[in-house]
Amino acid sequence: MEMNNNSSRILSLEEMMDITKRPSMRSCVEEGMHKGAIDSVVLKEVESKFSGTGKRIVLNIKVIVEDEDGKEVALYLSPNFTWSTKGKMIKVLQDLECLPEAGERLDIDAMVGMKVKVVVENTEKDGIEYSNIISMKRAKESKVPSNKNRKIPQRKTSSQEELEELNELDDMGEDFEIEE
């Protein structure tokens, strides 16, 4: 590392290699179900071979999920913007529980931050593998268990292992009641 007269410095080769590397634009995760959150929702005009104008409007939904290494990956779902009941957008909005009533406006800002579960399938095009969201549903918030058919005796956890077991039961989403 060299310093020059203006008190700026010349980057080392290693530093230069780090900052000049263009990040990978490939968004790929393992196939299957992933938990994530909607990061942004925008209406976007894109090219279309099937439109008379050569353009179409899509509802571009950016979802952040974690890959197998715990790194955040951006995936996109972009259904055509159409109010047709045959269109994919209606199904997506129903699954996200944010389909507006007839005569009401779609509140895309309310979708940002929403916790979701996505099902991903990978495809290859021109030798590059991509992850595609095939379906997306709003993740249900944890609720206080209401089923009184299953009872688990109340106990105090004295070890981290027991606490982890209870957390696993809680994560399984099973309904149970604590006996007193």
mmCIF file of C-alpha atoms in Angstrom:
data_model
loop_
_atom_site.group_PDB
_atom_site.id
_atom_site.type_symbol
_atom_site.label_atom_id
_atom_site.label_comp_id
_atom_site.label_asym_id
_atom_site.label_seq_id
_atom_site.Cartn_x
_atom_site.Cartn_y
_atom_site.Cartn_z
ATOM 1 C CA MET A 1 0.000 0.000 0.000
ATOM 2 C CA GLU A 2 1.461 3.335 -1.058
ATOM 3 C CA MET A 3 0.554 6.788 0.157
ATOM 4 C CA ASN A 4 0.748 9.820 -2.100
ATOM 5 C CA ASN A 5 0.948 13.544 -1.341
ATOM 6 C CA ASN A 6 -2.824 14.159 -0.964
ATOM 7 C CA SER A 7 -3.036 11.645 1.916
ATOM 8 C CA SER A 8 -4.917 9.205 -0.281
ATOM 9 C CA ARG A 9 -3.621 5.695 -0.756
ATOM 10 C CA ILE A 10 -3.163 3.248 -3.551
ATOM 11 C CA LEU A 11 -5.039 -0.008 -3.021
ATOM 12 C CA SER A 12 -3.203 -3.271 -2.741
ATOM 13 C CA LEU A 13 -3.751 -5.841 -5.471
ATOM 14 C CA GLU A 14 -5.841 -7.937 -3.049
ATOM 15 C CA GLU A 15 -8.063 -4.977 -2.120
ATOM 16 C CA MET A 16 -8.463 -4.051 -5.769
ATOM 17 C CA MET A 17 -9.422 -7.623 -6.676
ATOM 18 C CA ASP A 18 -12.097 -7.623 -3.954
ATOM 19 C CA ILE A 19 -13.809 -4.390 -4.956
ATOM 20 C CA THR A 20 -13.525 -4.789 -8.720
ATOM 21 C CA LYS A 21 -15.191 -8.195 -8.736
ATOM 22 C CA ARG A 22 -18.705 -7.843 -10.077
ATOM 23 C CA PRO A 23 -21.108 -9.730 -7.793
ATOM 24 C CA SER A 24 -22.866 -12.751 -9.186
ATOM 25 C CA MET A 25 -26.350 -11.924 -10.373
ATOM 26 C CA ARG A 26 -27.294 -15.586 -10.204
ATOM 27 C CA SER A 27 -29.988 -16.233 -7.652
ATOM 28 C CA CYS A 28 -30.033 -19.921 -6.888
ATOM 29 C CA VAL A 29 -31.091 -21.939 -3.845
ATOM 30 C CA GLU A 30 -31.959 -25.579 -3.280
ATOM 31 C CA GLU A 31 -35.302 -26.724 -4.650
ATOM 32 C CA GLY A 32 -38.170 -27.016 -2.196
ATOM 33 C CA MET A 33 -39.855 -24.845 0.421
ATOM 34 C CA HIS A 34 -38.076 -21.791 1.843
ATOM 35 C CA LYS A 35 -39.130 -19.189 4.395
ATOM 36 C CA GLY A 36 -38.506 -15.603 3.444
ATOM 37 C CA ALA A 37 -39.795 -12.053 3.424
ATOM 38 C CA ILE A 38 -41.017 -9.755 0.681
ATOM 39 C CA ASP A 39 -38.355 -7.084 0.196
ATOM 40 C CA SER A 40 -40.011 -4.977 -2.502
ATOM 41 C CA VAL A 41 -43.030 -4.874 -4.792
ATOM 42 C CA VAL A 42 -43.111 -2.744 -7.937
ATOM 43 C CA LEU A 43 -45.045 -2.520 -11.171
ATOM 44 C CA LYS A 44 -42.568 -2.983 -13.984
ATOM 45 C CA GLU A 45 -42.849 -2.711 -17.766
ATOM 46 C CA VAL A 46 -40.984 -5.537 -19.518
ATOM 47 C CA GLU A 47 -40.610 -6.731 -23.087
ATOM 48 C CA SER A 48 -43.153 -9.224 -24.397
ATOM 49 C CA LYS A 49 -43.258 -11.296 -27.559
ATOM 50 C CA PHE A 50 -46.992 -11.840 -27.117
ATOM 51 C CA SER A 51 -48.214 -8.252 -26.812
ATOM 52 C CA GLY A 52 -49.167 -6.016 -29.718
ATOM 53 C CA THR A 53 -47.131 -3.217 -28.140
ATOM 54 C CA GLY A 54 -44.151 -5.459 -27.397
ATOM 55 C CA LYS A 55 -44.502 -4.580 -23.697
ATOM 56 C CA ARG A 56 -46.369 -5.928 -20.686
ATOM 57 C CA ILE A 57 -46.755 -4.830 -17.067
ATOM 58 C CA VAL A 58 -45.762 -7.256 -14.298
ATOM 59 C CA LEU A 59 -46.170 -7.183 -10.532
ATOM 60 C CA ASN A 60 -42.490 -7.693 -9.654
ATOM 61 C CA ILE A 61 -42.202 -9.191 -6.145
ATOM 62 C CA LYS A 62 -38.695 -9.500 -4.684
ATOM 63 C CA VAL A 63 -38.390 -12.115 -1.928
ATOM 64 C CA ILE A 64 -35.323 -12.592 0.272
ATOM 65 C CA VAL A 65 -34.598 -16.173 1.372
ATOM 66 C CA GLU A 66 -31.510 -17.830 2.828
ATOM 67 C CA ASP A 67 -29.449 -20.353 0.901
ATOM 68 C CA GLU A 68 -27.937 -23.477 2.460
ATOM 69 C CA ASP A 69 -24.950 -21.393 3.668
ATOM 70 C CA GLY A 70 -27.191 -18.873 5.429
ATOM 71 C CA LYS A 71 -26.533 -16.151 2.843
ATOM 72 C CA GLU A 72 -29.416 -13.971 1.706
ATOM 73 C CA VAL A 73 -30.573 -14.598 -1.850
ATOM 74 C CA ALA A 74 -33.054 -12.485 -3.804
ATOM 75 C CA LEU A 75 -35.691 -14.378 -5.774
ATOM 76 C CA TYR A 76 -38.412 -12.819 -7.907
ATOM 77 C CA LEU A 77 -41.981 -13.644 -8.815
ATOM 78 C CA SER A 78 -43.370 -11.499 -11.632
ATOM 79 C CA PRO A 79 -46.905 -12.378 -12.716
ATOM 80 C CA ASN A 80 -48.526 -10.312 -15.462
ATOM 81 C CA PHE A 81 -50.515 -7.439 -13.976
ATOM 82 C CA THR A 82 -54.061 -8.380 -14.884
ATOM 83 C CA TRP A 83 -57.294 -8.564 -12.931
ATOM 84 C CA SER A 84 -58.410 -11.602 -14.937
ATOM 85 C CA THR A 85 -59.458 -14.463 -12.664
ATOM 86 C CA LYS A 86 -57.503 -16.759 -14.994
ATOM 87 C CA GLY A 87 -54.284 -14.810 -14.389
ATOM 88 C CA LYS A 88 -51.529 -15.882 -12.008
ATOM 89 C CA MET A 89 -51.543 -12.512 -10.216
ATOM 90 C CA ILE A 90 -54.978 -13.147 -8.686
ATOM 91 C CA LYS A 91 -53.822 -16.522 -7.288
ATOM 92 C CA VAL A 92 -50.656 -14.938 -5.851
ATOM 93 C CA LEU A 93 -52.634 -12.132 -4.178
ATOM 94 C CA GLN A 94 -55.141 -14.641 -2.760
ATOM 95 C CA ASP A 95 -52.309 -16.787 -1.352
ATOM 96 C CA LEU A 96 -50.763 -13.673 0.213
ATOM 97 C CA GLU A 97 -54.188 -12.735 1.617
ATOM 98 C CA CYS A 98 -54.016 -9.268 0.078
ATOM 99 C CA LEU A 99 -56.413 -9.439 -2.879
ATOM 100 C CA PRO A 100 -58.437 -6.222 -2.711
ATOM 101 C CA GLU A 101 -62.216 -6.258 -2.862
ATOM 102 C CA ALA A 102 -63.823 -5.211 -6.151
ATOM 103 C CA GLY A 103 -63.511 -1.436 -6.507
ATOM 104 C CA GLU A 104 -60.605 -1.237 -4.017
ATOM 105 C CA ARG A 105 -56.944 -0.567 -4.872
ATOM 106 C CA LEU A 106 -54.073 -3.000 -4.400
ATOM 107 C CA ASP A 107 -51.821 -1.759 -1.576
ATOM 108 C CA ILE A 108 -48.387 -2.935 -2.718
ATOM 109 C CA ASP A 109 -46.666 -1.113 0.162
ATOM 110 C CA ALA A 110 -48.530 -3.313 2.667
ATOM 111 C CA MET A 111 -46.920 -6.383 1.082
ATOM 112 C CA VAL A 112 -43.352 -5.237 1.852
ATOM 113 C CA GLY A 113 -41.970 -6.993 4.930
ATOM 114 C CA MET A 114 -44.567 -9.771 4.777
ATOM 115 C CA LYS A 115 -43.238 -13.165 5.922
ATOM 116 C CA VAL A 116 -43.799 -15.790 3.241
ATOM 117 C CA LYS A 117 -43.156 -19.406 2.354
ATOM 118 C CA VAL A 118 -42.052 -20.032 -1.216
ATOM 119 C CA VAL A 119 -41.725 -23.221 -3.227
ATOM 120 C CA VAL A 120 -38.706 -23.115 -5.524
ATOM 121 C CA GLU A 121 -37.860 -25.132 -8.633
ATOM 122 C CA ASN A 122 -34.565 -24.752 -10.449
ATOM 123 C CA THR A 123 -34.260 -24.548 -14.216
ATOM 124 C CA GLU A 124 -31.321 -24.209 -16.556
ATOM 125 C CA LYS A 125 -31.136 -21.809 -19.475
ATOM 126 C CA ASP A 126 -28.063 -21.222 -21.621
ATOM 127 C CA GLY A 127 -25.969 -23.267 -19.188
ATOM 128 C CA ILE A 128 -26.960 -21.175 -16.148
ATOM 129 C CA GLU A 129 -29.126 -22.528 -13.324
ATOM 130 C CA TYR A 130 -31.868 -20.297 -11.940
ATOM 131 C CA SER A 131 -34.262 -20.638 -9.017
ATOM 132 C CA ASN A 132 -37.876 -19.874 -9.841
ATOM 133 C CA ILE A 133 -40.628 -19.281 -7.300
ATOM 134 C CA ILE A 134 -43.512 -21.540 -8.330
ATOM 135 C CA SER A 135 -45.815 -20.655 -5.465
ATOM 136 C CA MET A 136 -45.804 -18.269 -2.547
ATOM 137 C CA LYS A 137 -48.045 -18.122 0.508
ATOM 138 C CA ARG A 138 -48.242 -15.808 3.451
ATOM 139 C CA ALA A 139 -46.518 -17.421 6.448
ATOM 140 C CA LYS A 140 -48.905 -17.903 9.324
ATOM 141 C CA GLU A 141 -48.083 -16.142 12.561
ATOM 142 C CA SER A 142 -47.506 -18.370 15.574
ATOM 143 C CA LYS A 143 -50.702 -18.705 17.558
ATOM 144 C CA VAL A 144 -51.398 -19.831 21.074
ATOM 145 C CA PRO A 145 -52.302 -23.525 20.768
ATOM 146 C CA SER A 146 -56.040 -24.087 20.947
ATOM 147 C CA ASN A 147 -56.487 -27.857 20.575
ATOM 148 C CA LYS A 148 -57.372 -29.335 23.962
ATOM 149 C CA ASN A 149 -56.999 -32.945 22.790
ATOM 150 C CA ARG A 150 -53.252 -33.132 23.323
ATOM 151 C CA LYS A 151 -51.730 -32.483 26.735
ATOM 152 C CA ILE A 152 -48.115 -32.083 27.698
ATOM 153 C CA PRO A 153 -47.225 -31.866 31.392
ATOM 154 C CA GLN A 154 -45.692 -28.590 32.465
ATOM 155 C CA ARG A 155 -42.069 -28.902 33.481
ATOM 156 C CA LYS A 156 -39.108 -26.721 34.149
ATOM 157 C CA THR A 157 -36.197 -27.039 31.801
ATOM 158 C CA SER A 158 -32.875 -27.314 33.519
ATOM 159 C CA SER A 159 -30.699 -27.872 30.496
ATOM 160 C CA GLN A 160 -30.242 -26.276 27.124
ATOM 161 C CA GLU A 161 -31.062 -29.630 25.504
ATOM 162 C CA GLU A 162 -34.542 -29.752 27.071
ATOM 163 C CA LEU A 163 -35.166 -26.157 26.044
ATOM 164 C CA GLU A 164 -34.211 -27.002 22.460
ATOM 165 C CA GLU A 165 -36.613 -29.976 22.492
ATOM 166 C CA LEU A 166 -39.460 -27.712 23.602
ATOM 167 C CA ASN A 167 -38.552 -25.183 20.909
ATOM 168 C CA GLU A 168 -38.623 -27.962 18.292
ATOM 169 C CA LEU A 169 -42.115 -28.979 19.451
ATOM 170 C CA ASP A 170 -43.170 -25.349 19.234
ATOM 171 C CA ASP A 171 -41.668 -25.020 15.733
ATOM 172 C CA MET A 172 -43.568 -28.098 14.551
ATOM 173 C CA GLY A 173 -46.752 -26.080 14.898
ATOM 174 C CA GLU A 174 -48.573 -28.776 16.815
ATOM 175 C CA ASP A 175 -51.470 -27.781 19.014
ATOM 176 C CA PHE A 176 -51.179 -28.748 22.660
ATOM 177 C CA GLU A 177 -52.241 -27.573 26.076
ATOM 178 C CA ILE A 178 -49.982 -27.318 29.095
ATOM 179 C CA GLU A 179 -51.321 -29.106 32.178
ATOM 180 C CA GLU A 180 -51.126 -27.239 35.433
#
